[in-house]
Amino acid sequence: MSQETEIPELGFLGLARYAWRQLTSMRTALILLMLMGVAAIPGSLIPQRITNPMAVRDFITQNPALSLWYDRLSLFDVYGSPWFSAIYILLFISLIGCVLPRSLEHFKAMRAQPPATPKNLARLEEYQKFDTDSQVLDRASTWFKQHRFRVLNEGQSLSAEKGYLRETGNLLFHLSLILILIGVSFGSLFGMKGDAIVNVGERFINVPTSYDTLSFGKLTGEKSLTPFQIHVDKFVAQYDPATNAPKDYTAWVTVTNDGVTRKETIKVNEPLTFGNTRVYLQANGYSPVVTVRDSKGDVAFQGPVPFLPQDGNLRSIGAIKVPDAIPQVGFVGSFVPTNSRSAGQGAISIFPELLDPKLLFSVWKGNLGLDSGVPQSVYRLDTTKLTKVGLGSVKPGETFTYPEGSITLETVVPWINLQVVEDPGKKYALVGGIVAVLGLLSSLYGRRRRIWIRVTSDGVEVAGLAKNGAPGLEAEIKNFLAALKGEK
Amino acid sequence: MQTTWAYTSNYFVYSAMALFTISFIAHAFETAFAVRAPEVADATQGNLLVKTLDYKRTEKTARIATAMMILGFLLLLAGVICRGISAKHVPWGNMYEFSITGALAFTGAYLAALRKYDLRWLGVFVSFSVLITLGTAITLLYRNSAPLVPALKSTWLVIHVTSAIISGGVFLLANVVAASYLYLERVESRGPRPAWLQRVPSLEVLDQLSYRLVAFVFPLWTFAVIAGAIWAESAWGRYWGWDPKETWAFITWVAYAAYLHARVTVGWRGRRAAWLCIFAGSTFLFNYVYVNVWGTGKHTYSGL
C-alpha cells in the first residue's frame, strides 16, 4: 500500500521546460492545427450569433432544452468560445516557439559560408569528371556570381550554395500569420460596428443615438466615432423584370466631414471611406409616409415609418404607433410595393419596385405601453391589451377612416440601411495576407541546392546536391558545365 | 432573358458531353483491350497466368481518347465563353455556371499535367467525373442566364472565383491520384498487379504526384481565400465573418496546411498522407456542395 514509485524530481523549471518543448514540437503544432480545423466545423452547422442572430433565436425557441447545453458549450458563439480561443492561442504560442528560434538560426546560416567541399564528390548527385584546364575555376566563379550563388573558395575547389529564399519564405509565411492574428485582434479590440436605417431625404449624423444597433470593441467607446454626416438625397434600386433579381443599388448622398460638403454615391461594392471607418449600403426597403388624425381631425402623427422586407419582392411588415392620439392607436401593417393577391397568403408583392403600392393594416386602440420601460421592437405591436377597431387598406393618396380617427397614405419613400464599420486592424491583416502568399510562393517553389567543383591532378570534378529532392538540378548542372566548357 | 448566346452555350456544353462520352469509352476500351493473355508456354507463375499489358495494340484508341478529351475541353471552353457573353459577366454567377467552369478547370488541370506526366491511365476517371459534373449541372442546376446581383458586381469576382476554381480543379486531381494510390496499395498487398493496372505508375510516383499537385496549388488557394477576404471587406463590411463558406474554406486551408506539414516536416508518406490528402479534398467538395445547396449565409445567391 505504502509503496511509492520513485519519480525523478523534475522541479518547476524542468517541468516548464518539458511543457514548452512539448508545446513547440512539430507534432503538437500539427495536432493543434488539425484540431482548429475540426473545431471550426460546428460553427458552420449550428446557427451563430455573429452571423445570424435571428436563426439562433428561432433555434432556441424550437429546442429549448438542447439550446441550454449549446449555450453552456458556447456552441452559438463557436469562434469566440473559450475552447476555440484556447486552441488558436496554443497554436500561435507553439508557432512562435517554433518560428523564432528557426529565424535566428536561419539568419546566422545566411551570413555563414557554404559548407566545405565534401571529400568524395563521386558519391553525390550529377557527378561529372572531365579534363582540366587552367581557367576552369575562374569561369566557374564567374558563373556562380552571375547566378547569384554564394561561394566558398577553398583554393582547389569551390563550394557554392543557393536557394535560401526557400527557408526565408517559409519563415516569413509563418511570421505573417502572427501579423494577421495581431490585425484581427486589434480590429476587434479597437473597432466598432453599427447599423442605421435612414429614409431617403433624411440625414444620418454619426453619433450613438443615430444607430439602430451599435457595438464597440472592448478597448474603445463612443468617443471614437468619426464626426461625419450623410444626407441621403436619392436611392435607386433596379431589378431584372424577368427574374425579379436585383441588378443595381445606388444611393446618392451628400457628405459633410471636417467642414467640407461633397456629393458621393454608395453602391454595394463601393462603400464610403473616412479613414479607418467605412460606410456600406447593406439593405433597403420602403417607408410608407402616413398622416394619422384623431377624431377631431387634428394631426397626431405624420412621417415615414420604415417597414421590414420579408421576401425578395419586398413585401414588408411593420407597425405604426401613435402615442399622441387620444386614445392611443397603433397599426399592425403589411406593405406591398406591387400589389397582388394569392389564395393562401392574402396580399403579396409580385415585384420589388413601386408599381402598385398598397398598405394593409389593422387598427388597434388602448395603452400602447411605450412608457412601461419594457423595450419594444419598432416593427411589432403587442396587441394583447389592445382592442381592434378597424381593418383596412390604402393606396397613395387614399384615406381610411375608423371611429377614433383616420390614416392617410401620403406617399412612399425608400430607406437604406447604412452599416458603419471601423476596423483599425485590417491593414495589418492585409499586409500579413500579402506577405503570407509571397512567403508561401518562395517556400514551396524555392529550391535549395549546392554545386561543387574541384580541380585535381587528373581532371575536374563537378557534383551537386538538391535539398528536399527538388527537381531541376540536372538541368542547372548541364548549364554550368556548358559555361565551363565555353559553349555558351 | 435567354439569348442566342445562351442557347449556343448549351449546344457547346452538350457537344462537349458527347465528346467526353466518346473519350470515356475510348479510355475504357484502351485499358480493357491492352490486356494480353500470354502465349501458353512462356509466362506462367505457379498456376497463375501472368497477363501483360501491350499498349501497342491500343495506341490508336488511346490517341483517340486524348484527342476527344482535348476537343471536349475546347468545346466546353467555347460553351463557358458563350455563357459569359450571354450573361454579360464572367460565367460563375450561379452553381450551374460554376460547375461547367469547374469541369473545364478539372479537364484543363488533367491535360496540363498530361504534358509532363504520363497520366493517361487517369483518363477514365477524369472523363467520367467530368461527365457526371456536366450531367448534374445541365439537368439539376441549370438556370437561365441572368444578370449578376449587385453584390457580385466586382472585379474581385473574376480574381477570387478564378483562383478558387483552378485550386479546386487541382485539389480534386490530387484526390484522384491519392485514391488511386490507396487502391493500388491494397491490390499490391495481395499480390502482383492485374494486367489492366500495370499502366499506372508505381506507388512512389503516385505519392509524389499528389504531393506535388497540392504544393503547387496551395499558394493559389491561400490567395483565393485572401482575395475573397478583400472582396468581402468592400461588399459586406468585414473581411472575415465566419460565414459557412468562409469557415469551410478555412477548414480546407487548415487541412491542406496540415497535409503539407505532415509531409515536409514530419515525413508522412504513403497511406497516411494519402488519407489526409483525401480528407482535405473532401472538405473542399463539401464546401462546394453543402454550402451552395443546403447552406445559408452570404455565399448563396439567387437559387443556387
Short mmCIF file of C-alpha atoms in Angstrom, two decimals, chain B residues 18 32 73 119 145 162 169 181 185 190 229 235 242 245 302:
data_model
loop_
_atom_site.label_atom_id
_atom_site.label_comp_id
_atom_site.label_asym_id
_atom_site.label_seq_id
_atom_site.Cartn_x
_atom_site.Cartn_y
_atom_site.Cartn_z
CA ALA B 18 -20.79 13.81 -76.29
CA ALA B 32 -9.54 -3.34 -71.39
CA PHE B 73 -12.13 20.75 -73.46
CA LEU B 119 -1.29 10.19 -66.84
CA SER B 145 -28.66 33.17 -67.95
CA THR B 162 -10.94 32.05 -60.92
CA GLY B 169 -9.62 21.50 -60.11
CA TYR B 181 -2.61 5.21 -54.52
CA GLU B 185 -1.63 -0.27 -52.37
CA ARG B 190 -2.44 -9.12 -52.21
CA ALA B 229 -11.50 38.45 -47.75
CA ALA B 235 -19.03 44.20 -50.16
CA TRP B 242 -17.23 33.04 -40.29
CA LYS B 245 -18.42 29.23 -46.99
CA SER B 302 -30.48 33.68 -56.33
#
